[in-house]
Amino acid sequence: MLSGGKSQSMKGIRQLAEHLDISIGTVSRALNGKPDVNEETRKRVLAAAEELGYVANQSGRSLRQGTTNVIGLMIESSKETIEDSDNFFLGLTSGLQSVLARHKLDLIMLPCPTDEDPYEYLKRMVARRVVDAMIISATQRVDKRIDLLSKAKIPFVSLGRSQSSGNSPWIDLDFDGVANSAVDRLVAHGHRRIAIAAPSSDINLGYIFLDGYRSALERHGIAYDPSLVIRVKTSEQGGYQAGHELLQIDNRPTAVILIYELMAIGLYRRLTEAGVIPGRDLAVIGFREEPRAKFLQPALTCFRMSLHDLGVELAQTLLATMPAYSHFYPDSERNMIWPLKLIPGESDSFHLLAAQ
Amino acid sequence: MLSGGKSQSMKGIRQLAEHLDISIGTVSRALNGKPDVNEETRKRVLAAAEELGYVANQSGRSLRQGTTNVIGLMIESSKETIEDSDNFFLGLTSGLQSVLARHKLDLIMLPCPTDEDPYEYLKRMVARRVVDAMIISATQRVDKRIDLLSKAKIPFVSLGRSQSSGNSPWIDLDFDGVANSAVDRLVAHGHRRIAIAAPSSDINLGYIFLDGYRSALERHGIAYDPSLVIRVKTSEQGGYQAGHELLQIDNRPTAVILIYELMAIGLYRRLTEAGVIPGRDLAVIGFREEPRAKFLQPALTCFRMSLHDLGVELAQTLLATMPAYSHFYPDSERNMIWPLKLIPGESDSFHLLAAQ
DNA sequence: CATAGGATCGTAAACGTTTACGGGACGCGT
DNA sequence: ACGCGTCCCGTAAACGTTTACGATCCTATG
């Protein structure tokens, strides 16, 4: 046949094989780096595949070997977590992909529709066998998704620990540590009435954060005052709202800890409206990398981390639980508390002791 | 056999079939709503499937019918567009999914790694046949991806028109209209020196936006002054930068048009630092839904849109080009300019004429 | 009663790939 | 000459599903 067209429509491995006058089995082995194939012919095969633009059909491959080479990152836009912005996930994917790419694994994001139950959504995706493994975020305090994945024996790692996590792998931000050092720092500056803004404690991070706050107060011999705990959403609006409620507390606190930096923007605005100057009349400490808060004035004292690095760690933790890849990451921790770094600003720099 | 366990491990349609003592073909037809199956047995099948938690293996299904029932949304984090920040994509998916769900189509997001060429990435995904159709964003002024998809006969719609789009479907924001009415409005307030901040014109939206700006000036008999065009990134930093450059233009402009609302936050900050009050000393008009800009003071005059609705429209436009679904959307436009609504604020409310 | 035809179902091929298995060619040592 | 091992390759089965086709049963009609 003379129609050995250049970039003709490439149907499948079969066409590629007869174009090369080689059996289809050999072509497959050549492409997949299997042994038992002459180095000479392997080169020919690879060249031809490149030229004709052949890429293996994913369905056929998955069907045969029961694996998809795809890792799923489930995302949802819940307004109670600090993980629901495009920036957060795009930051993560960068780190995730840098690891996954080494193993020829692809990452896809699975956005759970707002009107669907996350559990049911995940169930569907898992049953369809569209991913080999999962990364879940916005972990709830009790999270059925974890049981589901465990039972289905789908490798996974959750961003955020949960009561449901038995010995399942997770990475969680160091809410406890952050709450503690925030309190420590404020107390060292002379503050005794320290408010805190956190989301509803259905979300585990809210729970842990608050727990760290309470234990830190106790450590300093400061009585826990429930009226200083402000329940708001972790958004800019939430910060505005927090500022509003803060101003109405009698015997106003002299400092406030925010669970999410983004809230600081709203908080500043509300305070400024009321003539209260952040950093002079009220100390503020924030939390988590948030580029949008970068320009605040006075500069926010906060805890930061690298989303990219977190992504890297997540990927490694996940792969370590997958038999086919675990040997690459022999001493990866199954659970991990992700540290954050204090970035001193001026929002909490005034000393009450000196001022009084 | 007595081991008709409840939620035993469900291997496939075969197990389901012999559990029901029905042929595997009938089960398949029953599940897929095909005719030629007794309504009675269909119910039995559906019930059993539900009970045993059977969901069709996606690979087998895709392989057979050459379709995946998955729509891909390609995303990348380029810092030059207005589509890569905050919750743009999460906002879109909400609308997209509300339409796709009706047809039992799933949406996945395909994040292009930052170190990979978007074109190559897309090519890989397409060749693998992992999606039936594509939605691409951050369209470039010339965009090879469009040729690729056209040639591969993969249905797609692009958010943003391009020189490369022949008669391929797209939806684009009404940059032209926005630029025109922004200029109109400012001119009506007496402004003659109107600056504009936009990204590099490799990005098509920058080009179109600027074009609208120029033609509007011309319409009003105002000479186009290149020194009033500020090239910055479409971020908060970009806005800050824009403010900075703006202050250094001699014979300072009295108004500025921003291509992206988020920039307003940075701009306000820079202006305030310099003692220039937005809305009094400089008129500002922004563009695009951006919740973070909601609290700016003075309130930003801007153009807004619903991301959800845009997602709906994108999905419909896409489905209209897919033979299997086109009859659902008979009179869907192939190309569309997405209108934005002017939300008057106070950032441009002062009249130069009155002031002088 | 014969037959047509509709309703319902079973059978088997096909989708594209990977991989276990076996076979041929060749080299080497005995 | 024979046996054995190595290297390379072809053959065919298998993955789970859908669907074209044909078979069976039942009913209505002539």
PDB file of N, CA and C in Angstrom, chain A residues 117-172:
ATOM      1  N   ASP A 117     -24.328  16.095  46.956  1.00  0.00           N
ATOM      2  CA  ASP A 117     -23.652  15.705  48.190  1.00  0.00           C
ATOM      3  C   ASP A 117     -22.237  15.231  47.851  1.00  0.00           C
ATOM      4  N   PRO A 118     -21.243  15.823  48.476  1.00  0.00           N
ATOM      5  CA  PRO A 118     -19.855  15.451  48.173  1.00  0.00           C
ATOM      6  C   PRO A 118     -19.609  13.959  48.292  1.00  0.00           C
ATOM      7  N   TYR A 119     -20.263  13.363  49.243  1.00  0.00           N
ATOM      8  CA  TYR A 119     -20.091  11.926  49.435  1.00  0.00           C
ATOM      9  C   TYR A 119     -20.615  11.149  48.237  1.00  0.00           C
ATOM     10  N   GLU A 120     -21.800  11.484  47.786  1.00  0.00           N
ATOM     11  CA  GLU A 120     -22.387  10.785  46.641  1.00  0.00           C
ATOM     12  C   GLU A 120     -21.563  11.024  45.385  1.00  0.00           C
ATOM     13  N   TYR A 121     -21.098  12.231  45.266  1.00  0.00           N
ATOM     14  CA  TYR A 121     -20.289  12.570  44.101  1.00  0.00           C
ATOM     15  C   TYR A 121     -19.029  11.712  44.053  1.00  0.00           C
ATOM     16  N   LEU A 122     -18.357  11.674  45.168  1.00  0.00           N
ATOM     17  CA  LEU A 122     -17.126  10.881  45.232  1.00  0.00           C
ATOM     18  C   LEU A 122     -17.411   9.416  44.960  1.00  0.00           C
ATOM     19  N   LYS A 123     -18.494   8.945  45.513  1.00  0.00           N
ATOM     20  CA  LYS A 123     -18.893   7.546  45.327  1.00  0.00           C
ATOM     21  C   LYS A 123     -19.029   7.226  43.849  1.00  0.00           C
ATOM     22  N   ARG A 124     -19.693   8.099  43.148  1.00  0.00           N
ATOM     23  CA  ARG A 124     -19.887   7.908  41.710  1.00  0.00           C
ATOM     24  C   ARG A 124     -18.542   7.827  40.999  1.00  0.00           C
ATOM     25  N   MET A 125     -17.684   8.779  41.323  1.00  0.00           N
ATOM     26  CA  MET A 125     -16.392   8.848  40.644  1.00  0.00           C
ATOM     27  C   MET A 125     -15.556   7.605  40.919  1.00  0.00           C
ATOM     28  N   VAL A 126     -15.627   7.155  42.152  1.00  0.00           N
ATOM     29  CA  VAL A 126     -14.855   5.981  42.529  1.00  0.00           C
ATOM     30  C   VAL A 126     -15.391   4.740  41.815  1.00  0.00           C
ATOM     31  N   ALA A 127     -16.698   4.595  41.819  1.00  0.00           N
ATOM     32  CA  ALA A 127     -17.300   3.414  41.201  1.00  0.00           C
ATOM     33  C   ALA A 127     -16.997   3.354  39.714  1.00  0.00           C
ATOM     34  N   ARG A 128     -16.940   4.488  39.107  1.00  0.00           N
ATOM     35  CA  ARG A 128     -16.651   4.537  37.679  1.00  0.00           C
ATOM     36  C   ARG A 128     -15.218   4.161  37.357  1.00  0.00           C
ATOM     37  N   ARG A 129     -14.415   4.118  38.385  1.00  0.00           N
ATOM     38  CA  ARG A 129     -13.011   3.781  38.210  1.00  0.00           C
ATOM     39  C   ARG A 129     -12.315   4.742  37.248  1.00  0.00           C
ATOM     40  N   VAL A 130     -12.474   5.987  37.509  1.00  0.00           N
ATOM     41  CA  VAL A 130     -11.896   6.977  36.610  1.00  0.00           C
ATOM     42  C   VAL A 130     -10.558   7.485  37.133  1.00  0.00           C
ATOM     43  N   VAL A 131     -10.281   7.195  38.385  1.00  0.00           N
ATOM     44  CA  VAL A 131      -8.989   7.589  38.956  1.00  0.00           C
ATOM     45  C   VAL A 131      -8.389   6.422  39.727  1.00  0.00           C
ATOM     46  N   ASP A 132      -7.090   6.447  39.828  1.00  0.00           N
ATOM     47  CA  ASP A 132      -6.392   5.415  40.601  1.00  0.00           C
ATOM     48  C   ASP A 132      -6.326   5.777  42.072  1.00  0.00           C
ATOM     49  N   ALA A 133      -6.319   7.064  42.333  1.00  0.00           N
ATOM     50  CA  ALA A 133      -6.169   7.503  43.710  1.00  0.00           C
ATOM     51  C   ALA A 133      -6.780   8.887  43.854  1.00  0.00           C
ATOM     52  N   MET A 134      -6.932   9.284  45.088  1.00  0.00           N
ATOM     53  CA  MET A 134      -7.676  10.508  45.357  1.00  0.00           C
ATOM     54  C   MET A 134      -6.962  11.399  46.370  1.00  0.00           C
ATOM     55  N   ILE A 135      -7.141  12.670  46.174  1.00  0.00           N
ATOM     56  CA  ILE A 135      -6.744  13.636  47.178  1.00  0.00           C
ATOM     57  C   ILE A 135      -7.995  14.404  47.551  1.00  0.00           C
ATOM     58  N   ILE A 136      -8.347  14.380  48.793  1.00  0.00           N
ATOM     59  CA  ILE A 136      -9.540  15.117  49.194  1.00  0.00           C
ATOM     60  C   ILE A 136      -9.156  16.248  50.127  1.00  0.00           C
ATOM     61  N   SER A 137      -9.947  17.274  50.061  1.00  0.00           N
ATOM     62  CA  SER A 137      -9.660  18.445  50.878  1.00  0.00           C
ATOM     63  C   SER A 137     -10.924  18.862  51.598  1.00  0.00           C
ATOM     64  N   ALA A 138     -10.862  19.957  52.315  1.00  0.00           N
ATOM     65  CA  ALA A 138     -12.014  20.448  53.066  1.00  0.00           C
ATOM     66  C   ALA A 138     -12.571  19.332  53.937  1.00  0.00           C
ATOM     67  N   THR A 139     -11.685  18.640  54.598  1.00  0.00           N
ATOM     68  CA  THR A 139     -12.097  17.495  55.400  1.00  0.00           C
ATOM     69  C   THR A 139     -12.995  17.920  56.554  1.00  0.00           C
ATOM     70  N   GLN A 140     -14.042  17.172  56.715  1.00  0.00           N
ATOM     71  CA  GLN A 140     -14.971  17.460  57.798  1.00  0.00           C
ATOM     72  C   GLN A 140     -14.514  16.771  59.077  1.00  0.00           C
ATOM     73  N   ARG A 141     -15.121  17.216  60.153  1.00  0.00           N
ATOM     74  CA  ARG A 141     -14.777  16.626  61.442  1.00  0.00           C
ATOM     75  C   ARG A 141     -15.112  15.133  61.453  1.00  0.00           C
ATOM     76  N   VAL A 142     -16.292  14.776  60.993  1.00  0.00           N
ATOM     77  CA  VAL A 142     -16.519  13.374  60.640  1.00  0.00           C
ATOM     78  C   VAL A 142     -16.809  13.377  59.149  1.00  0.00           C
ATOM     79  N   ASP A 143     -16.104  12.546  58.444  1.00  0.00           N
ATOM     80  CA  ASP A 143     -16.147  12.634  56.987  1.00  0.00           C
ATOM     81  C   ASP A 143     -16.353  11.242  56.383  1.00  0.00           C
ATOM     82  N   LYS A 144     -17.539  11.015  55.898  1.00  0.00           N
ATOM     83  CA  LYS A 144     -17.876   9.694  55.344  1.00  0.00           C
ATOM     84  C   LYS A 144     -17.011   9.329  54.142  1.00  0.00           C
ATOM     85  N   ARG A 145     -16.487  10.345  53.512  1.00  0.00           N
ATOM     86  CA  ARG A 145     -15.672  10.058  52.320  1.00  0.00           C
ATOM     87  C   ARG A 145     -14.472   9.192  52.673  1.00  0.00           C
ATOM     88  N   ILE A 146     -13.958   9.399  53.867  1.00  0.00           N
ATOM     89  CA  ILE A 146     -12.783   8.632  54.272  1.00  0.00           C
ATOM     90  C   ILE A 146     -13.118   7.154  54.421  1.00  0.00           C
ATOM     91  N   ASP A 147     -14.255   6.866  55.013  1.00  0.00           N
ATOM     92  CA  ASP A 147     -14.671   5.469  55.118  1.00  0.00           C
ATOM     93  C   ASP A 147     -14.870   4.861  53.735  1.00  0.00           C
ATOM     94  N   LEU A 148     -15.514   5.640  52.893  1.00  0.00           N
ATOM     95  CA  LEU A 148     -15.769   5.161  51.536  1.00  0.00           C
ATOM     96  C   LEU A 148     -14.488   4.749  50.832  1.00  0.00           C
ATOM     97  N   LEU A 149     -13.534   5.624  50.862  1.00  0.00           N
ATOM     98  CA  LEU A 149     -12.286   5.351  50.152  1.00  0.00           C
ATOM     99  C   LEU A 149     -11.538   4.186  50.793  1.00  0.00           C
ATOM    100  N   SER A 150     -11.560   4.134  52.103  1.00  0.00           N
ATOM    101  CA  SER A 150     -10.892   3.033  52.774  1.00  0.00           C
ATOM    102  C   SER A 150     -11.522   1.705  52.366  1.00  0.00           C
ATOM    103  N   LYS A 151     -12.837   1.665  52.425  1.00  0.00           N
ATOM    104  CA  LYS A 151     -13.535   0.422  52.097  1.00  0.00           C
ATOM    105  C   LYS A 151     -13.310   0.019  50.650  1.00  0.00           C
ATOM    106  N   ALA A 152     -13.308   1.005  49.781  1.00  0.00           N
ATOM    107  CA  ALA A 152     -13.136   0.702  48.360  1.00  0.00           C
ATOM    108  C   ALA A 152     -11.674   0.439  48.024  1.00  0.00           C
ATOM    109  N   LYS A 153     -10.826   0.568  49.038  1.00  0.00           N
ATOM    110  CA  LYS A 153      -9.405   0.334  48.834  1.00  0.00           C
ATOM    111  C   LYS A 153      -8.824   1.225  47.741  1.00  0.00           C
ATOM    112  N   ILE A 154      -9.299   2.443  47.693  1.00  0.00           N
ATOM    113  CA  ILE A 154      -8.720   3.431  46.786  1.00  0.00           C
ATOM    114  C   ILE A 154      -7.676   4.211  47.575  1.00  0.00           C
ATOM    115  N   PRO A 155      -6.451   4.203  47.115  1.00  0.00           N
ATOM    116  CA  PRO A 155      -5.430   4.986  47.823  1.00  0.00           C
ATOM    117  C   PRO A 155      -5.849   6.457  47.865  1.00  0.00           C
ATOM    118  N   PHE A 156      -5.602   7.072  48.968  1.00  0.00           N
ATOM    119  CA  PHE A 156      -5.968   8.489  49.071  1.00  0.00           C
ATOM    120  C   PHE A 156      -5.194   9.148  50.186  1.00  0.00           C
ATOM    121  N   VAL A 157      -5.186  10.460  50.128  1.00  0.00           N
ATOM    122  CA  VAL A 157      -4.649  11.243  51.230  1.00  0.00           C
ATOM    123  C   VAL A 157      -5.593  12.414  51.415  1.00  0.00           C
ATOM    124  N   SER A 158      -5.835  12.771  52.649  1.00  0.00           N
ATOM    125  CA  SER A 158      -6.734  13.893  52.875  1.00  0.00           C
ATOM    126  C   SER A 158      -5.953  15.083  53.400  1.00  0.00           C
ATOM    127  N   LEU A 159      -6.316  16.216  52.893  1.00  0.00           N
ATOM    128  CA  LEU A 159      -5.738  17.450  53.415  1.00  0.00           C
ATOM    129  C   LEU A 159      -6.602  17.873  54.590  1.00  0.00           C
ATOM    130  N   GLY A 160      -6.125  17.608  55.764  1.00  0.00           N
ATOM    131  CA  GLY A 160      -6.923  17.825  56.962  1.00  0.00           C
ATOM    132  C   GLY A 160      -7.226  16.511  57.628  1.00  0.00           C
ATOM    133  N   ARG A 161      -6.900  16.416  58.900  1.00  0.00           N
ATOM    134  CA  ARG A 161      -7.217  15.174  59.604  1.00  0.00           C
ATOM    135  C   ARG A 161      -8.678  15.208  60.018  1.00  0.00           C
ATOM    136  N   SER A 162      -9.151  14.106  60.471  1.00  0.00           N
ATOM    137  CA  SER A 162     -10.564  13.990  60.787  1.00  0.00           C
ATOM    138  C   SER A 162     -10.740  12.912  61.838  1.00  0.00           C
ATOM    139  N   GLN A 163     -11.841  12.939  62.521  1.00  0.00           N
ATOM    140  CA  GLN A 163     -12.112  11.849  63.452  1.00  0.00           C
ATOM    141  C   GLN A 163     -12.233  10.538  62.700  1.00  0.00           C
ATOM    142  N   SER A 164     -12.674  10.635  61.473  1.00  0.00           N
ATOM    143  CA  SER A 164     -12.874   9.423  60.680  1.00  0.00           C
ATOM    144  C   SER A 164     -11.566   8.788  60.239  1.00  0.00           C
ATOM    145  N   SER A 165     -10.508   9.564  60.150  1.00  0.00           N
ATOM    146  CA  SER A 165      -9.241   8.976  59.719  1.00  0.00           C
ATOM    147  C   SER A 165      -8.754   8.023  60.794  1.00  0.00           C
ATOM    148  N   GLY A 166      -8.753   6.750  60.505  1.00  0.00           N
ATOM    149  CA  GLY A 166      -8.181   5.796  61.435  1.00  0.00           C
ATOM    150  C   GLY A 166      -6.677   5.915  61.317  1.00  0.00           C
ATOM    151  N   ASN A 167      -6.091   5.035  60.571  1.00  0.00           N
ATOM    152  CA  ASN A 167      -4.677   5.202  60.277  1.00  0.00           C
ATOM    153  C   ASN A 167      -4.500   5.614  58.820  1.00  0.00           C
ATOM    154  N   SER A 168      -5.528   6.251  58.295  1.00  0.00           N
ATOM    155  CA  SER A 168      -5.427   6.672  56.899  1.00  0.00           C
ATOM    156  C   SER A 168      -4.541   7.904  56.809  1.00  0.00           C
ATOM    157  N   PRO A 169      -3.853   8.040  55.705  1.00  0.00           N
ATOM    158  CA  PRO A 169      -2.862   9.106  55.573  1.00  0.00           C
ATOM    159  C   PRO A 169      -3.479  10.493  55.459  1.00  0.00           C
ATOM    160  N   TRP A 170      -2.879  11.437  56.104  1.00  0.00           N
ATOM    161  CA  TRP A 170      -3.330  12.822  55.970  1.00  0.00           C
ATOM    162  C   TRP A 170      -2.179  13.772  56.231  1.00  0.00           C
ATOM    163  N   ILE A 171      -2.381  14.961  55.752  1.00  0.00           N
ATOM    164  CA  ILE A 171      -1.503  16.067  56.094  1.00  0.00           C
ATOM    165  C   ILE A 171      -2.400  17.185  56.574  1.00  0.00           C
ATOM    166  N   ASP A 172      -2.025  17.783  57.646  1.00  0.00           N
ATOM    167  CA  ASP A 172      -2.868  18.865  58.150  1.00  0.00           C
ATOM    168  C   ASP A 172      -1.987  20.058  58.497  1.00  0.00           C
TER     169      ASP A 172
END
